[in-house]
CSV table of C-alpha atoms and ligand atoms in Angstrom, one decimal:
chain,number,residue,atom,x,y,z
A,26,MET,CA,0.0,0.1,0.0
A,27,MET,CA,1.2,3.5,-0.8
A,28,PRO,CA,2.3,5.5,2.3
A,29,GLY,CA,-0.6,7.9,3.2
A,30,LEU,CA,-3.3,5.8,1.9
A,31,GLY,CA,-3.5,3.4,4.9
A,32,ALA,CA,-4.9,4.1,8.3
A,33,PRO,CA,-6.0,7.6,9.2
A,34,VAL,CA,-3.0,9.6,10.6
A,35,GLU,CA,-3.5,11.3,14.0
A,36,SER,CA,-3.6,14.9,12.9
A,37,SER,CA,-3.5,18.1,14.8
A,38,LYS,CA,-1.0,20.4,13.1
A,39,SER,CA,-2.1,23.4,11.2
A,40,ILE,CA,-0.9,24.0,7.8
A,41,PRO,CA,2.2,26.1,7.1
A,42,THR,CA,1.8,29.4,5.1
A,43,GLY,CA,3.9,29.8,1.9
A,44,PRO,CA,6.6,32.5,2.3
A,45,ASP,CA,6.5,36.1,1.0
A,46,THR,CA,2.9,36.9,1.4
A,47,LEU,CA,1.8,40.6,1.1
A,48,PRO,CA,-1.0,42.3,2.9
A,49,LEU,CA,-4.4,42.0,0.9
A,50,LEU,CA,-2.5,40.6,-2.2
A,51,GLY,CA,-1.2,37.5,-0.5
A,52,HIS,CA,0.7,35.5,-3.2
A,53,LEU,CA,-1.2,37.1,-6.1
A,54,VAL,CA,1.8,38.9,-7.5
A,55,PRO,CA,4.4,36.0,-7.8
A,56,LEU,CA,1.5,33.6,-8.9
A,57,LEU,CA,0.6,35.8,-11.9
A,58,ARG,CA,4.2,36.8,-12.7
A,59,ASP,CA,5.3,33.2,-12.9
A,60,PRO,CA,2.7,30.6,-11.9
A,61,TYR,CA,4.9,27.6,-12.8
A,62,SER,CA,7.8,28.7,-10.6
A,63,PHE,CA,5.5,29.8,-7.9
A,64,VAL,CA,3.8,26.3,-7.5
A,65,THR,CA,7.0,24.2,-7.9
A,66,ALA,CA,8.7,26.5,-5.3
A,67,MET,CA,5.9,25.8,-2.8
A,68,ALA,CA,6.9,22.2,-2.6
A,69,ALA,CA,9.9,23.1,-0.6
A,70,HIS,CA,7.7,24.5,2.2
A,71,GLY,CA,5.7,21.3,3.0
A,72,ASP,CA,3.5,18.5,1.7
A,73,VAL,CA,0.6,20.7,2.2
A,74,VAL,CA,1.0,24.6,1.9
A,75,ARG,CA,-1.4,27.5,2.8
A,76,ILE,CA,-1.6,30.2,0.0
A,77,ARG,CA,-3.6,33.3,-0.4
A,78,VAL,CA,-4.7,34.9,-3.7
A,79,GLY,CA,-6.1,38.3,-2.9
A,80,PRO,CA,-9.2,37.4,-0.8
A,81,LEU,CA,-9.2,33.7,-1.5
A,82,LYS,CA,-7.5,31.3,1.0
A,83,LEU,CA,-6.4,28.1,-0.5
A,84,VAL,CA,-4.5,25.0,0.4
A,85,LEU,CA,-2.0,23.7,-2.1
A,86,VAL,CA,-1.3,20.0,-2.1
A,87,CYS,CA,2.4,19.4,-3.1
A,88,ASP,CA,2.7,15.7,-2.3
A,89,PRO,CA,1.8,13.0,-4.9
A,90,VAL,CA,0.4,10.6,-2.4
A,91,LEU,CA,-1.6,13.3,-0.7
A,92,THR,CA,-2.8,14.5,-4.1
A,93,ASP,CA,-3.9,10.8,-4.8
A,94,ARG,CA,-5.9,10.8,-1.6
A,95,VAL,CA,-7.8,14.0,-2.4
A,96,LEU,CA,-8.6,12.6,-5.8
A,97,ARG,CA,-9.7,9.3,-4.6
A,98,ASN,CA,-11.7,10.7,-1.8
A,99,ASP,CA,-14.4,12.4,-4.0
A,100,ARG,CA,-17.0,12.6,-1.3
A,101,THR,CA,-14.8,14.6,1.3
A,102,PHE,CA,-13.0,16.5,-1.5
A,103,ASP,CA,-15.8,17.5,-3.8
A,104,LYS,CA,-16.1,19.8,-6.8
A,105,GLY,CA,-16.8,23.3,-5.6
A,106,GLY,CA,-15.4,26.8,-5.1
A,107,PRO,CA,-15.9,30.2,-7.1
A,108,ILE,CA,-14.9,28.7,-10.6
A,109,TYR,CA,-17.2,25.8,-10.3
A,110,ASP,CA,-20.1,27.8,-9.0
A,111,ARG,CA,-19.9,30.1,-12.1
A,112,ALA,CA,-19.3,27.3,-14.5
A,113,ARG,CA,-22.5,25.6,-13.1
A,114,GLU,CA,-24.5,28.7,-14.2
A,115,VAL,CA,-23.7,27.7,-17.6
A,116,LEU,CA,-22.9,23.9,-17.8
A,117,GLY,CA,-25.7,23.1,-15.1
A,118,ASN,CA,-24.8,19.8,-13.4
A,119,GLY,CA,-23.1,18.3,-16.3
A,120,LEU,CA,-20.6,15.6,-15.7
A,121,SER,CA,-17.6,17.9,-15.1
A,122,THR,CA,-19.4,20.2,-12.8
A,123,CYS,CA,-21.8,18.2,-10.8
A,124,PRO,CA,-21.4,17.5,-7.1
A,125,HIS,CA,-20.6,14.0,-5.7
A,126,ASP,CA,-24.2,13.0,-5.1
A,127,LEU,CA,-25.2,13.5,-8.7
A,128,HIS,CA,-22.0,12.1,-10.1
A,129,ARG,CA,-22.4,8.2,-10.1
A,130,ARG,CA,-25.6,8.3,-12.0
A,131,GLN,CA,-24.3,10.7,-14.6
A,132,ARG,CA,-21.1,8.9,-15.1
A,133,ARG,CA,-22.9,5.6,-15.6
A,134,LEU,CA,-25.2,7.1,-18.1
A,135,VAL,CA,-22.5,9.0,-20.0
A,136,GLN,CA,-19.8,6.4,-19.9
A,137,PRO,CA,-21.2,4.4,-23.1
A,138,ALA,CA,-20.5,7.5,-25.3
A,139,PHE,CA,-16.8,6.8,-24.7
A,140,HIS,CA,-16.9,3.1,-25.1
A,141,ARG,CA,-13.9,1.7,-27.2
A,142,SER,CA,-16.3,0.4,-29.8
A,143,ARG,CA,-17.2,3.9,-30.8
A,144,MET,CA,-13.6,5.1,-31.2
A,145,PRO,CA,-12.8,4.0,-34.8
A,146,GLY,CA,-15.8,6.2,-35.9
A,147,TYR,CA,-14.7,9.2,-33.8
A,148,ALA,CA,-11.0,8.6,-35.1
A,149,LYS,CA,-12.1,8.9,-38.7
A,150,ILE,CA,-13.7,12.3,-37.8
A,151,MET,CA,-10.5,13.4,-36.0
A,152,ILE,CA,-8.4,12.6,-39.1
A,153,ASP,CA,-10.7,14.2,-41.7
A,154,GLN,CA,-11.3,17.4,-39.8
A,155,THR,CA,-7.4,17.8,-39.2
A,156,ALA,CA,-6.7,17.0,-42.8
A,157,SER,CA,-9.2,19.5,-44.0
A,158,VAL,CA,-7.7,22.3,-41.9
A,159,ALA,CA,-4.1,21.4,-42.5
A,160,GLY,CA,-4.8,21.0,-46.2
A,161,ALA,CA,-5.5,24.7,-46.5
A,162,TRP,CA,-2.1,25.8,-45.1
A,163,HIS,CA,0.5,26.8,-47.5
A,164,ASN,CA,4.3,26.4,-47.8
A,165,GLY,CA,6.2,29.3,-45.8
A,166,GLN,CA,3.0,30.3,-44.1
A,167,VAL,CA,3.4,31.5,-40.4
A,168,LEU,CA,0.9,29.8,-38.4
A,169,ASP,CA,-1.0,31.1,-35.3
A,170,VAL,CA,-0.5,27.7,-33.9
A,171,LEU,CA,-3.1,27.7,-31.1
A,172,ALA,CA,-5.8,29.3,-33.2
A,173,GLU,CA,-5.3,26.6,-35.8
A,174,MET,CA,-5.4,23.9,-33.2
A,175,LEU,CA,-8.5,25.4,-31.7
A,176,THR,CA,-10.1,25.3,-35.1
A,177,ILE,CA,-9.3,21.6,-35.5
A,178,THR,CA,-10.5,20.6,-32.1
A,179,GLY,CA,-13.5,22.8,-32.2
A,180,ARG,CA,-14.7,21.1,-35.4
A,181,ILE,CA,-13.8,17.6,-34.2
A,182,ALA,CA,-15.8,18.4,-31.1
A,183,ALA,CA,-18.8,19.7,-33.1
A,184,VAL,CA,-18.8,16.7,-35.6
A,185,THR,CA,-18.2,14.1,-32.8
A,186,ILE,CA,-21.0,15.4,-30.7
A,187,PHE,CA,-23.6,16.0,-33.4
A,188,SER,CA,-22.2,14.2,-36.5
A,189,ASP,CA,-21.6,16.0,-39.8
A,190,ASN,CA,-25.0,15.6,-41.3
A,191,LEU,CA,-26.0,18.9,-39.9
A,192,PRO,CA,-26.7,21.6,-42.4
A,193,THR,CA,-23.5,23.6,-43.1
A,194,LYS,CA,-25.2,26.7,-41.6
A,195,THR,CA,-26.3,24.9,-38.4
A,196,GLN,CA,-22.8,23.5,-38.0
A,197,HIS,CA,-21.2,26.9,-38.2
A,198,GLU,CA,-23.6,28.3,-35.8
A,199,VAL,CA,-23.0,25.5,-33.3
A,200,ILE,CA,-19.3,26.0,-33.5
A,201,GLU,CA,-19.6,29.7,-33.2
A,202,ASP,CA,-22.1,29.7,-30.3
A,203,PHE,CA,-20.0,27.1,-28.5
A,204,SER,CA,-16.9,29.4,-28.6
A,205,THR,CA,-18.9,32.4,-27.6
A,206,VAL,CA,-20.4,30.6,-24.6
A,207,VAL,CA,-17.1,28.9,-23.5
A,208,GLY,CA,-15.2,32.4,-23.9
A,209,GLY,CA,-18.1,34.0,-21.8
A,210,ILE,CA,-17.7,31.4,-19.0
A,211,TYR,CA,-14.0,32.4,-18.3
A,212,VAL,CA,-14.9,36.2,-18.4
A,213,ARG,CA,-17.8,35.7,-16.3
A,214,ALA,CA,-15.9,33.7,-13.7
A,215,LEU,CA,-13.8,36.7,-13.1
A,216,LEU,CA,-16.6,39.3,-12.9
A,217,PRO,CA,-18.5,40.2,-9.7
A,218,PRO,CA,-22.0,39.1,-10.2
A,219,PRO,CA,-23.8,42.5,-10.8
A,220,LEU,CA,-21.4,43.2,-13.8
A,221,ASP,CA,-22.3,39.9,-15.5
A,222,ARG,CA,-26.0,41.2,-15.6
A,223,LEU,CA,-25.4,44.5,-17.3
A,224,PRO,CA,-26.5,44.8,-20.9
A,225,THR,CA,-23.0,45.1,-22.2
A,226,PRO,CA,-22.4,43.7,-25.9
A,227,GLY,CA,-20.3,41.0,-24.5
A,228,ASN,CA,-23.1,39.9,-22.1
A,229,ARG,CA,-25.7,40.1,-24.8
A,230,ARG,CA,-23.6,38.1,-27.3
A,231,TYR,CA,-23.2,35.4,-24.6
A,232,HIS,CA,-26.9,35.2,-23.7
A,233,ARG,CA,-27.9,35.1,-27.4
A,234,ALA,CA,-25.5,32.4,-28.2
A,235,ASN,CA,-26.4,30.4,-25.2
A,236,ALA,CA,-30.0,30.6,-26.1
A,237,ARG,CA,-29.6,29.8,-29.8
A,238,LEU,CA,-27.2,26.8,-28.9
A,239,ARG,CA,-29.8,25.4,-26.4
A,240,ARG,CA,-32.5,25.8,-29.1
A,241,THR,CA,-30.4,24.0,-31.7
A,242,VAL,CA,-29.6,21.1,-29.5
A,243,ARG,CA,-33.1,20.7,-28.3
A,244,GLY,CA,-34.2,20.6,-32.0
A,245,LEU,CA,-31.6,18.0,-32.7
A,246,ILE,CA,-32.7,15.9,-29.8
A,247,ALA,CA,-36.4,16.0,-30.8
A,248,GLU,CA,-35.4,14.9,-34.4
A,249,ARG,CA,-33.3,11.9,-33.0
A,250,ARG,CA,-35.9,10.8,-30.6
A,251,ALA,CA,-38.5,10.9,-33.5
A,252,THR,CA,-36.2,8.9,-35.9
A,253,GLY,CA,-34.5,6.7,-33.3
A,254,VAL,CA,-31.4,6.5,-35.5
A,255,ASP,CA,-28.0,6.0,-33.9
A,256,THR,CA,-25.7,8.2,-36.1
A,257,GLY,CA,-22.6,7.1,-34.3
A,258,ASP,CA,-22.0,10.4,-32.5
A,259,LEU,CA,-22.0,11.4,-28.8
A,260,LEU,CA,-25.4,12.7,-29.0
A,261,SER,CA,-26.7,9.4,-30.2
A,262,ALA,CA,-24.8,7.7,-27.5
A,263,LEU,CA,-26.2,10.1,-24.8
A,264,LEU,CA,-29.7,9.5,-26.2
A,265,SER,CA,-29.4,5.7,-26.2
A,266,ALA,CA,-27.9,5.5,-22.8
A,267,HIS,CA,-31.0,3.8,-21.5
A,268,GLY,CA,-33.3,3.7,-24.4
A,269,LEU,CA,-34.7,6.8,-26.2
A,270,ASP,CA,-37.8,7.2,-24.0
A,271,ALA,CA,-37.6,10.7,-22.5
A,272,ARG,CA,-40.2,9.7,-19.8
A,273,ASP,CA,-38.0,7.3,-18.1
A,274,ASP,CA,-36.4,8.6,-15.1
A,275,GLU,CA,-33.2,6.5,-15.7
A,276,ASN,CA,-32.7,8.4,-18.9
A,277,LEU,CA,-30.8,11.7,-19.2
A,278,SER,CA,-33.4,14.4,-19.7
A,279,ASP,CA,-33.1,16.8,-22.6
A,280,ASN,CA,-31.6,19.5,-20.4
A,281,GLU,CA,-29.1,17.1,-18.9
A,282,ILE,CA,-28.2,16.1,-22.5
A,283,ILE,CA,-27.6,19.6,-23.4
A,284,ASP,CA,-25.5,20.1,-20.3
A,285,GLN,CA,-23.4,17.1,-21.1
A,286,ALA,CA,-22.8,18.2,-24.8
A,287,LEU,CA,-21.7,21.7,-23.6
A,288,SER,CA,-19.4,19.9,-20.9
A,289,PHE,CA,-17.8,17.8,-23.5
A,290,TYR,CA,-17.1,20.9,-25.7
A,291,VAL,CA,-15.7,22.9,-22.8
A,292,ALA,CA,-13.6,20.2,-21.2
A,293,GLY,CA,-12.4,18.7,-24.5
A,294,THR,CA,-11.7,21.4,-27.0
A,295,GLU,CA,-9.2,23.8,-25.5
A,296,THR,CA,-7.4,21.1,-23.5
A,297,THR,CA,-6.7,19.1,-26.6
A,298,ALA,CA,-5.8,22.1,-28.7
A,299,THR,CA,-3.4,23.3,-26.0
A,300,THR,CA,-1.8,19.8,-25.9
A,301,LEU,CA,-1.3,19.9,-29.7
A,302,ALA,CA,0.0,23.4,-29.8
A,303,TRP,CA,2.6,22.6,-27.0
A,304,ALA,CA,3.6,19.3,-28.8
A,305,LEU,CA,4.3,21.2,-32.0
A,306,CYS,CA,6.1,23.8,-30.1
A,307,LEU,CA,8.3,21.4,-28.3
A,308,LEU,CA,8.9,19.5,-31.7
A,309,GLY,CA,10.0,22.8,-33.2
A,310,GLN,CA,12.5,23.2,-30.3
A,311,HIS,CA,13.7,19.7,-30.7
A,312,PRO,CA,14.3,19.1,-34.5
A,313,ALA,CA,15.8,15.6,-34.1
A,314,VAL,CA,12.7,14.3,-32.3
A,315,GLN,CA,10.5,16.1,-35.1
A,316,GLN,CA,12.6,14.3,-37.7
A,317,SER,CA,12.1,10.9,-35.9
A,318,VAL,CA,8.4,11.4,-35.7
A,319,HIS,CA,8.4,12.3,-39.5
A,320,ALA,CA,10.2,9.0,-40.1
A,321,GLU,CA,7.7,7.2,-38.0
A,322,VAL,CA,4.6,8.6,-39.8
A,323,ASP,CA,6.3,7.9,-43.2
A,324,ALA,CA,6.9,4.3,-42.3
A,325,VAL,CA,3.7,3.6,-40.5
A,326,LEU,CA,1.3,5.5,-42.9
A,327,ALA,CA,3.2,5.5,-46.1
A,328,GLY,CA,1.5,8.6,-47.4
A,329,ARG,CA,-2.2,7.3,-46.8
A,330,PRO,CA,-4.6,8.8,-44.3
A,331,ALA,CA,-4.2,7.4,-40.7
A,332,THR,CA,-6.9,5.2,-39.2
A,333,TYR,CA,-7.6,4.1,-35.6
A,334,ALA,CA,-5.8,0.9,-36.2
A,335,ASP,CA,-2.6,2.9,-36.6
A,336,LEU,CA,-2.5,4.0,-33.1
A,337,PRO,CA,-0.2,1.3,-31.7
A,338,GLY,CA,2.3,1.8,-34.6
A,339,LEU,CA,2.5,5.5,-33.9
A,340,GLU,CA,4.5,4.8,-30.8
A,341,LEU,CA,6.9,7.7,-30.8
A,342,THR,CA,4.0,10.1,-31.7
A,343,GLY,CA,2.1,8.6,-28.7
A,344,ARG,CA,5.3,9.3,-26.4
A,345,VAL,CA,5.6,12.9,-27.7
A,346,VAL,CA,1.8,13.5,-26.6
A,347,THR,CA,2.5,11.7,-23.2
A,348,GLU,CA,5.7,13.8,-22.6
A,349,THR,CA,3.8,17.0,-23.7
A,350,LEU,CA,1.0,16.2,-21.1
A,351,ARG,CA,3.8,15.8,-18.4
A,352,LEU,CA,5.6,18.9,-19.3
A,353,ARG,CA,2.7,21.1,-20.1
A,354,PRO,CA,-0.4,19.7,-18.6
A,355,PRO,CA,-3.4,21.8,-19.9
A,356,GLY,CA,-5.1,21.8,-16.5
A,357,TRP,CA,-2.2,22.8,-14.4
A,358,TRP,CA,-4.1,24.0,-11.3
A,359,LEU,CA,-7.5,22.4,-10.3
A,360,ASN,CA,-9.5,22.5,-7.1
A,361,ARG,CA,-11.9,20.7,-4.7
A,362,VAL,CA,-13.6,21.8,-1.5
A,363,ALA,CA,-13.5,19.9,1.8
A,364,THR,CA,-17.2,18.9,2.5
A,365,THR,CA,-16.3,18.0,6.1
A,366,ASP,CA,-13.6,18.5,8.7
A,367,THR,CA,-10.8,16.1,7.7
A,368,THR,CA,-7.1,15.6,7.5
A,369,LEU,CA,-4.3,15.4,5.0
A,370,GLY,CA,-1.3,13.8,6.1
A,371,GLU,CA,-0.5,15.2,9.5
A,372,TYR,CA,-2.6,18.4,8.9
A,373,THR,CA,-6.1,19.3,9.8
A,374,VAL,CA,-8.3,20.6,6.9
A,375,PRO,CA,-11.4,22.2,8.1
A,376,LYS,CA,-14.8,22.0,6.3
A,377,GLY,CA,-15.1,24.5,3.5
A,378,THR,CA,-11.3,24.6,2.7
A,379,VAL,CA,-10.6,25.2,-1.0
A,380,VAL,CA,-8.0,22.6,-1.7
A,381,VAL,CA,-5.8,23.0,-5.0
A,382,TYR,CA,-4.1,20.2,-6.7
A,383,SER,CA,-1.7,20.8,-9.4
A,384,PRO,CA,-0.7,18.3,-12.1
A,385,TYR,CA,2.1,20.7,-13.2
A,386,LEU,CA,3.8,20.7,-9.6
A,387,ILE,CA,3.5,16.8,-9.2
A,388,GLN,CA,4.9,16.2,-12.8
A,389,HIS,CA,7.8,18.6,-12.2
A,390,ARG,CA,9.1,17.1,-8.9
A,391,PRO,CA,12.7,16.2,-9.4
A,392,ASP,CA,12.2,13.2,-7.0
A,393,LEU,CA,9.7,11.7,-9.4
A,394,TYR,CA,11.1,12.8,-12.8
A,395,LEU,CA,14.8,13.1,-13.6
A,396,GLU,CA,15.4,16.5,-15.1
A,397,PRO,CA,11.9,17.3,-15.0
A,398,GLU,CA,12.2,20.4,-17.1
A,399,ILE,CA,13.6,18.5,-20.1
A,400,PHE,CA,11.3,17.5,-22.9
A,401,ARG,CA,12.4,13.7,-23.3
A,402,PRO,CA,9.8,11.5,-24.9
A,403,ASP,CA,12.2,8.5,-24.4
A,404,ARG,CA,11.5,8.6,-20.7
A,405,TRP,CA,8.2,6.8,-21.4
A,406,ILE,CA,9.7,3.9,-23.5
A,407,SER,CA,9.4,1.4,-20.7
A,408,ALA,CA,6.0,2.7,-19.5
A,409,PRO,CA,2.6,1.9,-20.9
A,410,VAL,CA,2.4,5.0,-23.1
A,411,SER,CA,-1.3,5.2,-24.1
A,412,HIS,CA,-2.6,5.1,-20.6
A,413,PRO,CA,-0.1,5.6,-17.9
A,414,GLN,CA,-2.2,5.3,-14.6
A,415,ARG,CA,0.2,6.4,-11.9
A,416,ALA,CA,-0.1,8.9,-9.0
A,417,GLU,CA,2.8,10.9,-10.3
A,418,PHE,CA,1.2,11.4,-13.9
A,419,ILE,CA,-2.2,13.1,-13.5
A,420,PRO,CA,-2.8,15.3,-16.5
A,421,PHE,CA,-6.3,13.7,-16.6
A,422,GLY,CA,-6.9,13.9,-12.8
A,423,GLY,CA,-7.8,10.8,-11.0
A,424,GLY,CA,-10.3,8.8,-8.9
A,425,ALA,CA,-13.8,8.7,-9.9
A,426,ARG,CA,-13.6,12.3,-11.5
A,427,ARG,CA,-10.8,11.3,-13.7
A,428,CYS,CA,-11.2,12.7,-17.2
A,429,ILE,CA,-13.8,10.5,-19.1
A,430,GLY,CA,-12.3,11.8,-22.4
A,431,ASP,CA,-8.7,10.5,-21.6
A,432,HIS,CA,-8.6,7.8,-24.3
A,433,PHE,CA,-10.6,10.1,-26.7
A,434,SER,CA,-8.1,13.0,-26.4
A,435,ILE,CA,-5.0,10.9,-26.6
A,436,THR,CA,-6.4,9.4,-29.7
A,437,GLU,CA,-7.3,12.7,-30.9
A,438,ALA,CA,-3.8,14.2,-30.3
A,439,VAL,CA,-1.9,11.4,-31.7
A,440,LEU,CA,-3.8,11.0,-34.9
A,441,ALA,CA,-4.0,14.9,-35.4
A,442,LEU,CA,-0.2,15.3,-34.8
A,443,ALA,CA,0.4,12.3,-37.3
A,444,THR,CA,-1.9,13.8,-39.9
A,445,ILE,CA,-0.3,17.4,-39.6
A,446,LEU,CA,3.3,15.8,-39.7
A,447,THR,CA,2.8,13.6,-42.6
A,448,ARG,CA,2.6,16.9,-44.8
A,449,TRP,CA,4.2,19.5,-42.7
A,450,GLN,CA,7.4,20.5,-40.9
A,451,LEU,CA,7.1,23.2,-38.2
A,452,GLU,CA,9.8,25.6,-37.4
A,453,PRO,CA,10.0,28.2,-34.6
A,454,VAL,CA,10.0,31.8,-36.0
A,455,SER,CA,11.7,33.0,-32.7
A,456,THR,CA,14.2,31.8,-30.2
A,457,ARG,CA,12.5,33.6,-27.3
A,458,PRO,CA,11.1,31.1,-24.9
A,459,VAL,CA,7.3,30.4,-25.2
A,460,ARG,CA,5.4,31.4,-22.0
A,461,ALA,CA,2.2,30.1,-20.8
A,462,THR,CA,-1.0,32.2,-20.3
A,463,ARG,CA,-3.4,31.3,-17.6
A,464,ILE,CA,-6.7,33.1,-17.8
A,465,SER,CA,-8.4,30.2,-19.3
A,466,VAL,CA,-9.2,26.6,-18.6
A,467,SER,CA,-5.8,25.6,-19.7
A,468,ALA,CA,-2.2,26.9,-19.8
A,469,ARG,CA,-1.9,28.1,-23.5
A,470,PRO,CA,1.5,28.7,-25.2
A,471,LYS,CA,1.3,32.7,-25.4
A,472,GLY,CA,1.9,34.1,-28.9
A,473,LEU,CA,3.2,30.8,-30.4
A,474,ARG,CA,3.8,31.3,-34.1
A,475,MET,CA,5.6,28.7,-36.3
A,476,ARG,CA,6.5,28.7,-39.9
A,477,LEU,CA,5.3,25.7,-42.2
A,478,VAL,CA,7.5,23.9,-44.6
A,479,ASP,CA,5.8,21.6,-47.2
A,480,ARG,CA,7.8,18.4,-46.7
A,481,ALA,CA,7.1,17.5,-50.4
A,482,LEU,CA,8.8,20.8,-51.4
A,483,SER,CA,11.7,20.6,-48.9
A,484,PRO,CA,15.2,19.9,-50.5
A,485,THR,CA,16.2,18.1,-47.3
A,486,ARG,CA,13.0,16.1,-46.9
A,487,HIS,CA,12.8,14.2,-43.6
B,774,LIG,C1,-5.7,16.6,-23.5
B,774,LIG,C2,-6.9,16.7,-23.4
B,774,LIG,C3,-7.6,16.7,-22.0
B,774,LIG,C4,-7.1,16.9,-20.7
B,774,LIG,C5,-5.6,17.3,-20.3
B,774,LIG,C6,-8.2,16.9,-19.7
B,774,LIG,C7,-8.0,16.9,-18.4
B,774,LIG,C8,-9.1,16.6,-17.5
B,774,LIG,C9,-8.9,16.7,-16.1
B,774,LIG,C10,-7.6,17.1,-15.4
B,774,LIG,C11,-10.0,16.4,-15.5
B,774,LIG,C12,-10.4,16.4,-13.9
B,774,LIG,C13,-10.6,17.7,-13.6
B,774,LIG,C14,-10.7,17.8,-11.9
B,774,LIG,O1,-10.0,17.0,-11.4
B,774,LIG,O2,-11.1,18.8,-11.4
B,774,LIG,C15,-11.0,16.2,-16.7
B,774,LIG,C16,-12.3,15.8,-16.5
B,774,LIG,C17,-13.3,15.6,-17.4
B,774,LIG,N1,-13.0,15.8,-18.9
B,774,LIG,FE1,-11.1,15.9,-19.6
B,774,LIG,N2,-9.3,16.4,-20.4
B,774,LIG,C18,-9.1,16.3,-21.9
B,774,LIG,C19,-9.9,16.1,-22.8
B,774,LIG,C20,-11.2,15.9,-22.6
B,774,LIG,C21,-12.1,15.6,-23.8
B,774,LIG,C22,-11.7,15.5,-25.3
B,774,LIG,C23,-13.4,15.4,-23.1
B,774,LIG,C24,-14.7,15.0,-23.8
B,774,LIG,C25,-14.8,14.8,-25.0
B,774,LIG,C26,-13.2,15.6,-21.7
B,774,LIG,C27,-14.3,15.6,-20.9
B,774,LIG,C28,-14.2,15.5,-19.6
B,774,LIG,C29,-15.2,15.5,-18.7
B,774,LIG,C30,-16.7,15.2,-19.0
B,774,LIG,C31,-14.6,15.6,-17.3
B,774,LIG,C32,-15.4,15.3,-16.0
B,774,LIG,C33,-15.4,13.9,-15.6
B,774,LIG,C34,-16.0,13.6,-14.2
B,774,LIG,O3,-16.2,14.4,-13.3
B,774,LIG,O4,-16.6,12.4,-14.2
B,774,LIG,N3,-11.9,15.8,-21.5
B,774,LIG,N4,-10.4,16.3,-17.8
């Protein structure tokens, strides 16, 4: 048994406060200046450290075993806190935002949508959509990498959720409305409540998009219920979770289905886009690794489009994705709320405490990873690459609230990367380090631009 997961520890100590706290601001300044250095530095001050971000009092868990305990004990450490409160206004009680008492039922009803048997169909959409976006690029073009990756993953999400037999106009509207609503969630999470009700253009746009999106999805649900056809998309999977009868309490209601569809889009689009953007950034900084990935996709695909069956053969591409998720986990800082007085290690944690766990911090601990700052896909050679399930590798969280889209997104990232790199080589346009932005669901590579080289036209094709 892992230390710390056994019998409860006799606890009475109060949690130490991180150093250099300022009146009113607490740790806000160093956190905003360099969040990665801030969280990794906290590990030197204890397994559990108290920090203050303006008025918010938080407890940061720095130890992998205690992080695992928080994740596995989802009744005591439940979803909650200011961001979840705001997200629930939009996503309702979808799978990612619902509290513990609603979670088991939802997970059981939603799980079939991610069943392995549906993956080859989703994979085809991932490959086709990536090829369509990357096919419009041209040699020498300087890409806004994250924007392009968001286009790819946004289209993949819309088509995997609603299939591509939507009329083109409706598909465009759905993608546009999703992005407006998602953008609105983050802005509104930062606004004090009276401001989010003002009739500003931003608030009006947000409400319009939210209303139209819900109308569209409700119409699609009615259509599907009437025909009873499973079109292989996530919406069909949600509808057929327990038959198509809306009157059955065991089914997801229409509103719940809309909340789930929104949750998939919110939880899956930016996270996967960010992973792809960082992977391309890291490959640009490590041309020898990019060359090896080119050699792998050439050998495995031999110029034809990828399929789901190619995943095991794209072994190095898979390790690049895994190492990117270690080095730049999109969800770098996530939180729970203690629902009762409890303990973490030797410390007392009172009810109501906001507890933060950080995949970034854990995955940069030098006692867990040799030279953690270095991008080294080979460190995963002897590990099960597609699904490492370890307390020290937590880009998808853990326990009952572990990401339901983990296999889906790894499939998406590997197949999208292979599809892009079959045709393109990406080079950095600047030697300046790429920093991460944070006012979003994930840590995005700030201002990342890369130059495209068409491999077919490159004199040194590799
Ligand atoms: C690289 C891509 C992704 C990463 C890094 C990621 C990461 C995560 C993490 C860390 C959590 C747990 C959050 C917490 O502990 O508070 C989570 C939950 C979740 N993710 Fe993902 N995710 C990714 C892609 C996706 C995709 C593609 C989907 C859906 C299509 C998805 C749907 C969800 C849902 C619904 C939950 C809530 C699960 C539950 O509470 O039962 N994610 N994800």
